[in-house]
Amino acid sequence: MRDFLVAGNWKMNGSAAASAELTDGILAGMPQSDAVHLLICPPYPYLGELAQKLAGTALSLGAQNVSQHESGAYTGEVSAGMLREIGCEYVIVGHSERRAMMGESSEIVAAKFMAVLSEGLKPILCVGESLEEREAEQTAAVIDAQLNAVLDAAGAESFETAVIAYEPVWAIGTGRTASPEQAQDVHSHIRAALASRSEKMASAIQILYGGSVKGDNAVGLFTMPDIDGGLIGGASLKAADFLAIAAAAASLV
Ligand code: PGA
């Protein structure tokens, strides 16, 4: 059985003080299971200080984004090497907010995925369809295109340390969660797509669900055979809410 990963995507929220307080709150209530891993992805400016706080704890640290470039004249960008140096273990790539608002194409996402791997960090590759795409029955095609862009560029073997997050755009921040069955359908599709390239990668990879996960819907989602945890936005901003989701995972191991 695969371990659970419960990851908090804090997005552009908080302050130095609030980040420290939230982290302390999470550390105080971590589930006591080796099969449930917790990860926080705070805004860039707080990563360095939080890395020091997390040293020696079981709580992992990740970034929400990264440049696809190694270094140079890219004003405002942050490289994977910088994130490694500061103590990050994971990096989210291809979040739908970045695809939609910052115009990140699947090719850029693939380049970011490879930049993360080149520094020995673990990419969390986000994929997901919009409401219009779902209604037009394009879900599988959209997911395949997003996934294949990375598989073609990086190769299936590169998914060894990667995580995939299925996040239907219509469920993000809307309070409208995919049903466990809807999510499972797409998760099993993703695993099968990966299996067509590498059975080994497909059976081992953690596929997270993201989109309005809360303490009261987490068990239903995490019970599904191909859902290995969650990427949590809104509910990751309060320690009690985030820990309730972690506890839901822990209740299933
Ligand atoms: P949400 O966000 O939990 O607030 O829906 C999830 C995400 O965007 O990763």
PDB file of C-alpha atoms and ligand atoms in Angstrom:
ATOM      1  CA  MET A   1       0.000   0.000   0.000  1.00  0.00           C
ATOM      2  CA  ARG A   2       1.172   3.515  -0.765  1.00  0.00           C
ATOM      3  CA  ASP A   3       1.679   6.034   2.040  1.00  0.00           C
ATOM      4  CA  PHE A   4      -0.573   9.068   2.313  1.00  0.00           C
ATOM      5  CA  LEU A   5       0.706  12.569   1.663  1.00  0.00           C
ATOM      6  CA  VAL A   6      -1.284  15.532   2.965  1.00  0.00           C
ATOM      7  CA  ALA A   7       0.130  18.731   1.509  1.00  0.00           C
ATOM      8  CA  GLY A   8      -0.838  22.301   2.368  1.00  0.00           C
ATOM      9  CA  ASN A   9      -0.711  24.882  -0.414  1.00  0.00           C
ATOM     10  CA  TRP A  10      -0.846  28.160   1.493  1.00  0.00           C
ATOM     11  CA  LYS A  11      -0.947  30.233  -1.717  1.00  0.00           C
ATOM     12  CA  MET A  12      -0.361  33.977  -1.150  1.00  0.00           C
ATOM     13  CA  ASN A  13      -1.628  34.094   2.428  1.00  0.00           C
ATOM     14  CA  GLY A  14      -0.267  34.966   5.816  1.00  0.00           C
ATOM     15  CA  SER A  15       2.615  36.891   7.297  1.00  0.00           C
ATOM     16  CA  ALA A  16       5.882  35.915   8.956  1.00  0.00           C
ATOM     17  CA  ALA A  17       4.172  35.713  12.336  1.00  0.00           C
ATOM     18  CA  ALA A  18       1.122  33.846  11.045  1.00  0.00           C
ATOM     19  CA  SER A  19       3.307  31.349   9.149  1.00  0.00           C
ATOM     20  CA  ALA A  20       5.310  30.567  12.273  1.00  0.00           C
ATOM     21  CA  GLU A  21       2.161  30.188  14.337  1.00  0.00           C
ATOM     22  CA  LEU A  22       0.465  27.939  11.786  1.00  0.00           C
ATOM     23  CA  THR A  23       3.574  25.771  11.529  1.00  0.00           C
ATOM     24  CA  ASP A  24       3.821  25.458  15.311  1.00  0.00           C
ATOM     25  CA  GLY A  25       0.160  24.477  15.442  1.00  0.00           C
ATOM     26  CA  ILE A  26       0.669  21.753  12.848  1.00  0.00           C
ATOM     27  CA  LEU A  27       3.806  20.453  14.557  1.00  0.00           C
ATOM     28  CA  ALA A  28       1.904  20.189  17.827  1.00  0.00           C
ATOM     29  CA  GLY A  29      -0.736  17.855  16.354  1.00  0.00           C
ATOM     30  CA  MET A  30       1.080  15.700  13.810  1.00  0.00           C
ATOM     31  CA  PRO A  31      -0.455  12.237  13.340  1.00  0.00           C
ATOM     32  CA  GLN A  32       1.650   9.508  14.878  1.00  0.00           C
ATOM     33  CA  SER A  33       1.644   7.303  11.790  1.00  0.00           C
ATOM     34  CA  ASP A  34       4.674   6.534   9.635  1.00  0.00           C
ATOM     35  CA  ALA A  35       2.308   6.023   6.707  1.00  0.00           C
ATOM     36  CA  VAL A  36       0.947   9.594   6.719  1.00  0.00           C
ATOM     37  CA  HIS A  37       3.328  12.347   5.640  1.00  0.00           C
ATOM     38  CA  LEU A  38       2.603  16.035   6.033  1.00  0.00           C
ATOM     39  CA  LEU A  39       3.956  18.831   3.883  1.00  0.00           C
ATOM     40  CA  ILE A  40       3.508  22.604   3.930  1.00  0.00           C
ATOM     41  CA  CYS A  41       4.108  24.908   0.952  1.00  0.00           C
ATOM     42  CA  PRO A  42       4.297  28.484   2.316  1.00  0.00           C
ATOM     43  CA  PRO A  43       5.046  31.627   0.279  1.00  0.00           C
ATOM     44  CA  TYR A  44       8.706  32.059  -0.772  1.00  0.00           C
ATOM     45  CA  PRO A  45       9.745  34.692   1.810  1.00  0.00           C
ATOM     46  CA  TYR A  46       8.954  32.408   4.759  1.00  0.00           C
ATOM     47  CA  LEU A  47      10.655  29.268   3.487  1.00  0.00           C
ATOM     48  CA  GLY A  48      14.084  29.935   4.970  1.00  0.00           C
ATOM     49  CA  GLU A  49      12.894  30.599   8.476  1.00  0.00           C
ATOM     50  CA  LEU A  50      10.400  27.743   8.414  1.00  0.00           C
ATOM     51  CA  ALA A  51      13.092  25.350   7.152  1.00  0.00           C
ATOM     52  CA  GLN A  52      14.980  26.006  10.375  1.00  0.00           C
ATOM     53  CA  LYS A  53      11.877  25.405  12.445  1.00  0.00           C
ATOM     54  CA  LEU A  54      11.193  22.124  10.631  1.00  0.00           C
ATOM     55  CA  ALA A  55      14.731  20.747  10.896  1.00  0.00           C
ATOM     56  CA  GLY A  56      14.572  17.418  12.706  1.00  0.00           C
ATOM     57  CA  THR A  57      10.759  17.209  12.508  1.00  0.00           C
ATOM     58  CA  ALA A  58       8.602  14.947  10.325  1.00  0.00           C
ATOM     59  CA  LEU A  59       6.911  17.921   8.632  1.00  0.00           C
ATOM     60  CA  SER A  60       8.244  18.517   5.105  1.00  0.00           C
ATOM     61  CA  LEU A  61       8.694  21.825   3.334  1.00  0.00           C
ATOM     62  CA  GLY A  62       7.861  22.695  -0.246  1.00  0.00           C
ATOM     63  CA  ALA A  63       7.578  25.693  -2.561  1.00  0.00           C
ATOM     64  CA  GLN A  64       4.553  26.665  -4.644  1.00  0.00           C
ATOM     65  CA  ASN A  65       6.430  27.426  -7.829  1.00  0.00           C
ATOM     66  CA  VAL A  66       9.906  27.550  -9.383  1.00  0.00           C
ATOM     67  CA  SER A  67      11.627  28.945 -12.444  1.00  0.00           C
ATOM     68  CA  GLN A  68      12.352  26.541 -15.264  1.00  0.00           C
ATOM     69  CA  HIS A  69      15.736  28.265 -15.670  1.00  0.00           C
ATOM     70  CA  GLU A  70      18.888  27.519 -13.716  1.00  0.00           C
ATOM     71  CA  SER A  71      20.093  31.088 -13.218  1.00  0.00           C
ATOM     72  CA  GLY A  72      20.456  34.390 -15.014  1.00  0.00           C
ATOM     73  CA  ALA A  73      18.499  37.443 -16.088  1.00  0.00           C
ATOM     74  CA  TYR A  74      15.025  36.353 -14.939  1.00  0.00           C
ATOM     75  CA  THR A  75      13.914  39.171 -12.671  1.00  0.00           C
ATOM     76  CA  GLY A  76      11.675  38.044  -9.872  1.00  0.00           C
ATOM     77  CA  GLU A  77      12.205  34.328 -10.442  1.00  0.00           C
ATOM     78  CA  VAL A  78      13.506  31.715  -8.011  1.00  0.00           C
ATOM     79  CA  SER A  79      15.546  28.679  -9.101  1.00  0.00           C
ATOM     80  CA  ALA A  80      15.257  25.070  -7.973  1.00  0.00           C
ATOM     81  CA  GLY A  81      18.839  25.267  -6.702  1.00  0.00           C
ATOM     82  CA  MET A  82      17.885  28.148  -4.418  1.00  0.00           C
ATOM     83  CA  LEU A  83      14.932  26.162  -3.092  1.00  0.00           C
ATOM     84  CA  ARG A  84      17.133  23.142  -2.437  1.00  0.00           C
ATOM     85  CA  GLU A  85      19.720  25.279  -0.695  1.00  0.00           C
ATOM     86  CA  ILE A  86      17.129  26.833   1.574  1.00  0.00           C
ATOM     87  CA  GLY A  87      15.786  23.441   2.671  1.00  0.00           C
ATOM     88  CA  CYS A  88      12.825  22.616   0.431  1.00  0.00           C
ATOM     89  CA  GLU A  89      12.071  19.009  -0.396  1.00  0.00           C
ATOM     90  CA  TYR A  90       9.047  19.425  -2.707  1.00  0.00           C
ATOM     91  CA  VAL A  91       7.954  21.956  -5.344  1.00  0.00           C
ATOM     92  CA  ILE A  92       4.436  22.337  -6.771  1.00  0.00           C
ATOM     93  CA  VAL A  93       4.495  22.744 -10.558  1.00  0.00           C
ATOM     94  CA  GLY A  94       1.627  23.489 -12.918  1.00  0.00           C
ATOM     95  CA  HIS A  95      -0.953  24.607 -10.390  1.00  0.00           C
ATOM     96  CA  SER A  96      -4.073  25.614 -12.314  1.00  0.00           C
ATOM     97  CA  GLU A  97      -3.878  29.161 -10.939  1.00  0.00           C
ATOM     98  CA  ARG A  98      -0.462  29.526 -12.558  1.00  0.00           C
ATOM     99  CA  ARG A  99      -1.571  27.842 -15.775  1.00  0.00           C
ATOM    100  CA  ALA A 100      -4.568  30.184 -16.008  1.00  0.00           C
ATOM    101  CA  MET A 101      -3.298  33.453 -14.546  1.00  0.00           C
ATOM    102  CA  MET A 102       0.377  33.351 -15.492  1.00  0.00           C
ATOM    103  CA  GLY A 103      -0.096  31.621 -18.840  1.00  0.00           C
ATOM    104  CA  GLU A 104       2.041  28.605 -17.957  1.00  0.00           C
ATOM    105  CA  SER A 105       1.806  26.134 -20.819  1.00  0.00           C
ATOM    106  CA  SER A 106       2.246  22.401 -20.356  1.00  0.00           C
ATOM    107  CA  GLU A 107       5.671  22.779 -22.004  1.00  0.00           C
ATOM    108  CA  ILE A 108       6.730  25.329 -19.381  1.00  0.00           C
ATOM    109  CA  VAL A 109       5.348  23.056 -16.667  1.00  0.00           C
ATOM    110  CA  ALA A 110       7.409  20.171 -18.077  1.00  0.00           C
ATOM    111  CA  ALA A 111      10.540  22.341 -18.006  1.00  0.00           C
ATOM    112  CA  LYS A 112       9.816  23.277 -14.394  1.00  0.00           C
ATOM    113  CA  PHE A 113       9.269  19.610 -13.520  1.00  0.00           C
ATOM    114  CA  MET A 114      12.714  18.800 -14.917  1.00  0.00           C
ATOM    115  CA  ALA A 115      14.322  21.778 -13.183  1.00  0.00           C
ATOM    116  CA  VAL A 116      12.976  20.492  -9.857  1.00  0.00           C
ATOM    117  CA  LEU A 117      14.329  16.991 -10.497  1.00  0.00           C
ATOM    118  CA  SER A 118      17.712  18.301 -11.568  1.00  0.00           C
ATOM    119  CA  GLU A 119      18.226  19.620  -8.044  1.00  0.00           C
ATOM    120  CA  GLY A 120      17.107  16.391  -6.408  1.00  0.00           C
ATOM    121  CA  LEU A 121      13.787  17.884  -5.265  1.00  0.00           C
ATOM    122  CA  LYS A 122      10.382  16.228  -5.626  1.00  0.00           C
ATOM    123  CA  PRO A 123       7.901  17.799  -8.060  1.00  0.00           C
ATOM    124  CA  ILE A 124       4.169  17.790  -7.349  1.00  0.00           C
ATOM    125  CA  LEU A 125       2.680  17.967 -10.832  1.00  0.00           C
ATOM    126  CA  CYS A 126      -0.833  19.439 -10.872  1.00  0.00           C
ATOM    127  CA  VAL A 127      -3.306  18.493 -13.579  1.00  0.00           C
ATOM    128  CA  GLY A 128      -7.012  19.160 -13.883  1.00  0.00           C
ATOM    129  CA  GLU A 129      -9.847  20.197 -16.146  1.00  0.00           C
ATOM    130  CA  SER A 130     -12.074  23.268 -16.103  1.00  0.00           C
ATOM    131  CA  LEU A 131     -15.845  23.071 -15.722  1.00  0.00           C
ATOM    132  CA  GLU A 132     -16.389  23.724 -19.446  1.00  0.00           C
ATOM    133  CA  GLU A 133     -13.953  20.941 -20.304  1.00  0.00           C
ATOM    134  CA  ARG A 134     -15.719  18.505 -17.946  1.00  0.00           C
ATOM    135  CA  GLU A 135     -19.116  19.414 -19.349  1.00  0.00           C
ATOM    136  CA  ALA A 136     -17.797  18.905 -22.872  1.00  0.00           C
ATOM    137  CA  GLU A 137     -16.554  15.455 -21.759  1.00  0.00           C
ATOM    138  CA  GLN A 138     -12.981  16.537 -22.357  1.00  0.00           C
ATOM    139  CA  THR A 139     -11.662  15.592 -18.921  1.00  0.00           C
ATOM    140  CA  ALA A 140      -9.590  12.596 -19.982  1.00  0.00           C
ATOM    141  CA  ALA A 141      -8.213  14.393 -23.041  1.00  0.00           C
ATOM    142  CA  VAL A 142      -7.174  17.438 -20.989  1.00  0.00           C
ATOM    143  CA  ILE A 143      -5.490  15.317 -18.334  1.00  0.00           C
ATOM    144  CA  ASP A 144      -3.724  13.221 -20.979  1.00  0.00           C
ATOM    145  CA  ALA A 145      -2.373  16.323 -22.714  1.00  0.00           C
ATOM    146  CA  GLN A 146      -1.111  17.808 -19.433  1.00  0.00           C
ATOM    147  CA  LEU A 147       0.469  14.529 -18.369  1.00  0.00           C
ATOM    148  CA  ASN A 148       1.912  13.579 -21.746  1.00  0.00           C
ATOM    149  CA  ALA A 149       3.677  16.920 -22.084  1.00  0.00           C
ATOM    150  CA  VAL A 150       5.717  16.001 -19.004  1.00  0.00           C
ATOM    151  CA  LEU A 151       6.053  12.289 -19.814  1.00  0.00           C
ATOM    152  CA  ASP A 152       7.308  13.079 -23.322  1.00  0.00           C
ATOM    153  CA  ALA A 153       9.803  15.670 -22.121  1.00  0.00           C
ATOM    154  CA  ALA A 154      11.056  13.992 -18.979  1.00  0.00           C
ATOM    155  CA  GLY A 155      10.327  10.275 -19.494  1.00  0.00           C
ATOM    156  CA  ALA A 156       8.293   7.949 -17.303  1.00  0.00           C
ATOM    157  CA  GLU A 157      11.297   6.979 -15.157  1.00  0.00           C
ATOM    158  CA  SER A 158      11.564  10.591 -14.014  1.00  0.00           C
ATOM    159  CA  PHE A 159       8.323  10.088 -12.057  1.00  0.00           C
ATOM    160  CA  GLU A 160      10.129   7.967  -9.475  1.00  0.00           C
ATOM    161  CA  THR A 161      10.252  10.770  -6.895  1.00  0.00           C
ATOM    162  CA  ALA A 162       7.346  12.780  -8.310  1.00  0.00           C
ATOM    163  CA  VAL A 163       3.833  13.221  -6.973  1.00  0.00           C
ATOM    164  CA  ILE A 164       0.783  13.985  -9.147  1.00  0.00           C
ATOM    165  CA  ALA A 165      -2.094  16.124  -7.885  1.00  0.00           C
ATOM    166  CA  TYR A 166      -5.445  15.907  -9.643  1.00  0.00           C
ATOM    167  CA  GLU A 167      -7.189  19.213  -9.067  1.00  0.00           C
ATOM    168  CA  PRO A 168     -10.378  19.855 -11.033  1.00  0.00           C
ATOM    169  CA  VAL A 169     -10.381  23.614 -11.552  1.00  0.00           C
ATOM    170  CA  TRP A 170     -14.106  23.795 -10.753  1.00  0.00           C
ATOM    171  CA  ALA A 171     -13.462  22.369  -7.292  1.00  0.00           C
ATOM    172  CA  ILE A 172     -10.625  24.681  -6.252  1.00  0.00           C
ATOM    173  CA  GLY A 173     -11.638  27.204  -3.634  1.00  0.00           C
ATOM    174  CA  THR A 174     -15.289  26.805  -4.587  1.00  0.00           C
ATOM    175  CA  GLY A 175     -16.469  24.512  -1.798  1.00  0.00           C
ATOM    176  CA  ARG A 176     -17.626  22.192  -4.575  1.00  0.00           C
ATOM    177  CA  THR A 177     -15.608  18.998  -4.093  1.00  0.00           C
ATOM    178  CA  ALA A 178     -15.464  16.254  -6.682  1.00  0.00           C
ATOM    179  CA  SER A 179     -17.322  13.232  -5.352  1.00  0.00           C
ATOM    180  CA  PRO A 180     -15.052  10.384  -4.297  1.00  0.00           C
ATOM    181  CA  GLU A 181     -16.240   8.439  -7.363  1.00  0.00           C
ATOM    182  CA  GLN A 182     -15.586  11.339  -9.762  1.00  0.00           C
ATOM    183  CA  ALA A 183     -12.109  11.804  -8.319  1.00  0.00           C
ATOM    184  CA  GLN A 184     -11.370   8.055  -8.330  1.00  0.00           C
ATOM    185  CA  ASP A 185     -12.334   7.853 -12.014  1.00  0.00           C
ATOM    186  CA  VAL A 186      -9.730  10.421 -12.943  1.00  0.00           C
ATOM    187  CA  HIS A 187      -7.108   9.077 -10.529  1.00  0.00           C
ATOM    188  CA  SER A 188      -7.383   5.600 -12.008  1.00  0.00           C
ATOM    189  CA  HIS A 189      -7.198   7.124 -15.489  1.00  0.00           C
ATOM    190  CA  ILE A 190      -3.979   8.919 -14.508  1.00  0.00           C
ATOM    191  CA  ARG A 191      -2.483   5.759 -13.029  1.00  0.00           C
ATOM    192  CA  ALA A 192      -3.392   3.791 -16.169  1.00  0.00           C
ATOM    193  CA  ALA A 193      -1.882   6.474 -18.398  1.00  0.00           C
ATOM    194  CA  LEU A 194       1.352   6.245 -16.440  1.00  0.00           C
ATOM    195  CA  ALA A 195       1.195   2.429 -16.465  1.00  0.00           C
ATOM    196  CA  SER A 196       1.127   2.438 -20.266  1.00  0.00           C
ATOM    197  CA  ARG A 197       4.662   3.901 -20.017  1.00  0.00           C
ATOM    198  CA  SER A 198       5.898   2.266 -16.822  1.00  0.00           C
ATOM    199  CA  GLU A 199       4.017  -0.170 -14.590  1.00  0.00           C
ATOM    200  CA  LYS A 200       6.567   0.350 -11.851  1.00  0.00           C
ATOM    201  CA  MET A 201       6.101   4.118 -11.724  1.00  0.00           C
ATOM    202  CA  ALA A 202       2.335   3.796 -11.913  1.00  0.00           C
ATOM    203  CA  SER A 203       1.965   1.470  -8.946  1.00  0.00           C
ATOM    204  CA  ALA A 204       4.308   3.459  -6.707  1.00  0.00           C
ATOM    205  CA  ILE A 205       3.334   7.056  -7.457  1.00  0.00           C
ATOM    206  CA  GLN A 206       1.230   9.033  -4.995  1.00  0.00           C
ATOM    207  CA  ILE A 207      -1.716  10.731  -6.690  1.00  0.00           C
ATOM    208  CA  LEU A 208      -3.253  13.446  -4.527  1.00  0.00           C
ATOM    209  CA  TYR A 209      -6.703  14.931  -4.913  1.00  0.00           C
ATOM    210  CA  GLY A 210      -7.085  18.699  -4.530  1.00  0.00           C
ATOM    211  CA  GLY A 211     -10.153  20.929  -4.575  1.00  0.00           C
ATOM    212  CA  SER A 212     -12.127  21.888  -1.470  1.00  0.00           C
ATOM    213  CA  VAL A 213     -10.849  19.010   0.657  1.00  0.00           C
ATOM    214  CA  LYS A 214     -11.997  19.457   4.262  1.00  0.00           C
ATOM    215  CA  GLY A 215     -11.945  17.395   7.420  1.00  0.00           C
ATOM    216  CA  ASP A 216     -15.438  16.150   6.761  1.00  0.00           C
ATOM    217  CA  ASN A 217     -14.989  14.955   3.171  1.00  0.00           C
ATOM    218  CA  ALA A 218     -11.408  13.660   3.418  1.00  0.00           C
ATOM    219  CA  VAL A 219     -12.217  10.131   4.580  1.00  0.00           C
ATOM    220  CA  GLY A 220     -14.577   9.536   1.644  1.00  0.00           C
ATOM    221  CA  LEU A 221     -11.938  10.689  -0.828  1.00  0.00           C
ATOM    222  CA  PHE A 222      -8.965   8.982   0.820  1.00  0.00           C
ATOM    223  CA  THR A 223     -10.821   5.657   0.991  1.00  0.00           C
ATOM    224  CA  MET A 224     -10.712   5.449  -2.792  1.00  0.00           C
ATOM    225  CA  PRO A 225      -8.061   3.024  -4.040  1.00  0.00           C
ATOM    226  CA  ASP A 226      -6.166   5.482  -6.246  1.00  0.00           C
ATOM    227  CA  ILE A 227      -6.312   8.536  -3.973  1.00  0.00           C
ATOM    228  CA  ASP A 228      -3.166   8.768  -1.880  1.00  0.00           C
ATOM    229  CA  GLY A 229      -3.749  12.014  -0.037  1.00  0.00           C
ATOM    230  CA  GLY A 230      -4.645  15.607  -0.728  1.00  0.00           C
ATOM    231  CA  LEU A 231      -3.331  18.956  -1.873  1.00  0.00           C
ATOM    232  CA  ILE A 232      -5.126  21.337   0.432  1.00  0.00           C
ATOM    233  CA  GLY A 233      -5.647  25.058  -0.119  1.00  0.00           C
ATOM    234  CA  GLY A 234      -8.143  26.860   2.107  1.00  0.00           C
ATOM    235  CA  ALA A 235      -8.229  24.200   4.801  1.00  0.00           C
ATOM    236  CA  SER A 236      -4.440  24.253   5.149  1.00  0.00           C
ATOM    237  CA  LEU A 237      -4.511  27.760   6.599  1.00  0.00           C
ATOM    238  CA  LYS A 238      -5.765  26.705  10.025  1.00  0.00           C
ATOM    239  CA  ALA A 239      -3.810  24.088  11.928  1.00  0.00           C
ATOM    240  CA  ALA A 240      -6.952  22.396  13.266  1.00  0.00           C
ATOM    241  CA  ASP A 241      -8.504  22.101   9.790  1.00  0.00           C
ATOM    242  CA  PHE A 242      -5.318  20.777   8.231  1.00  0.00           C
ATOM    243  CA  LEU A 243      -4.765  18.327  11.085  1.00  0.00           C
ATOM    244  CA  ALA A 244      -8.352  17.065  10.753  1.00  0.00           C
ATOM    245  CA  ILE A 245      -7.539  16.077   7.167  1.00  0.00           C
ATOM    246  CA  ALA A 246      -4.284  14.441   8.298  1.00  0.00           C
ATOM    247  CA  ALA A 247      -6.219  12.564  10.986  1.00  0.00           C
ATOM    248  CA  ALA A 248      -8.671  11.346   8.329  1.00  0.00           C
ATOM    249  CA  ALA A 249      -5.738   9.820   6.442  1.00  0.00           C
ATOM    250  CA  ALA A 250      -4.306   8.353   9.647  1.00  0.00           C
ATOM    251  CA  SER A 251      -7.661   6.706  10.428  1.00  0.00           C
ATOM    252  CA  LEU A 252      -7.334   4.686   7.218  1.00  0.00           C
ATOM    253  CA  VAL A 253      -3.863   3.174   7.684  1.00  0.00           C
TER     254      VAL A 253
HETATM  255  P1  PGA B   1      -8.723  24.502  -2.090  1.00  0.00           P
HETATM  256  O1  PGA B   1      -7.395  24.643  -2.998  1.00  0.00           O
HETATM  257  O2  PGA B   1      -8.454  23.374  -1.108  1.00  0.00           O
HETATM  258  O3  PGA B   1      -8.862  25.820  -1.401  1.00  0.00           O
HETATM  259  O4  PGA B   1      -9.834  24.193  -3.002  1.00  0.00           O
HETATM  260  C1  PGA B   1      -6.696  23.524  -3.461  1.00  0.00           C
HETATM  261  C2  PGA B   1      -5.525  23.963  -4.299  1.00  0.00           C
HETATM  262  O5  PGA B   1      -5.640  24.932  -5.049  1.00  0.00           O
HETATM  263  O6  PGA B   1      -4.438  23.358  -4.239  1.00  0.00           O
END
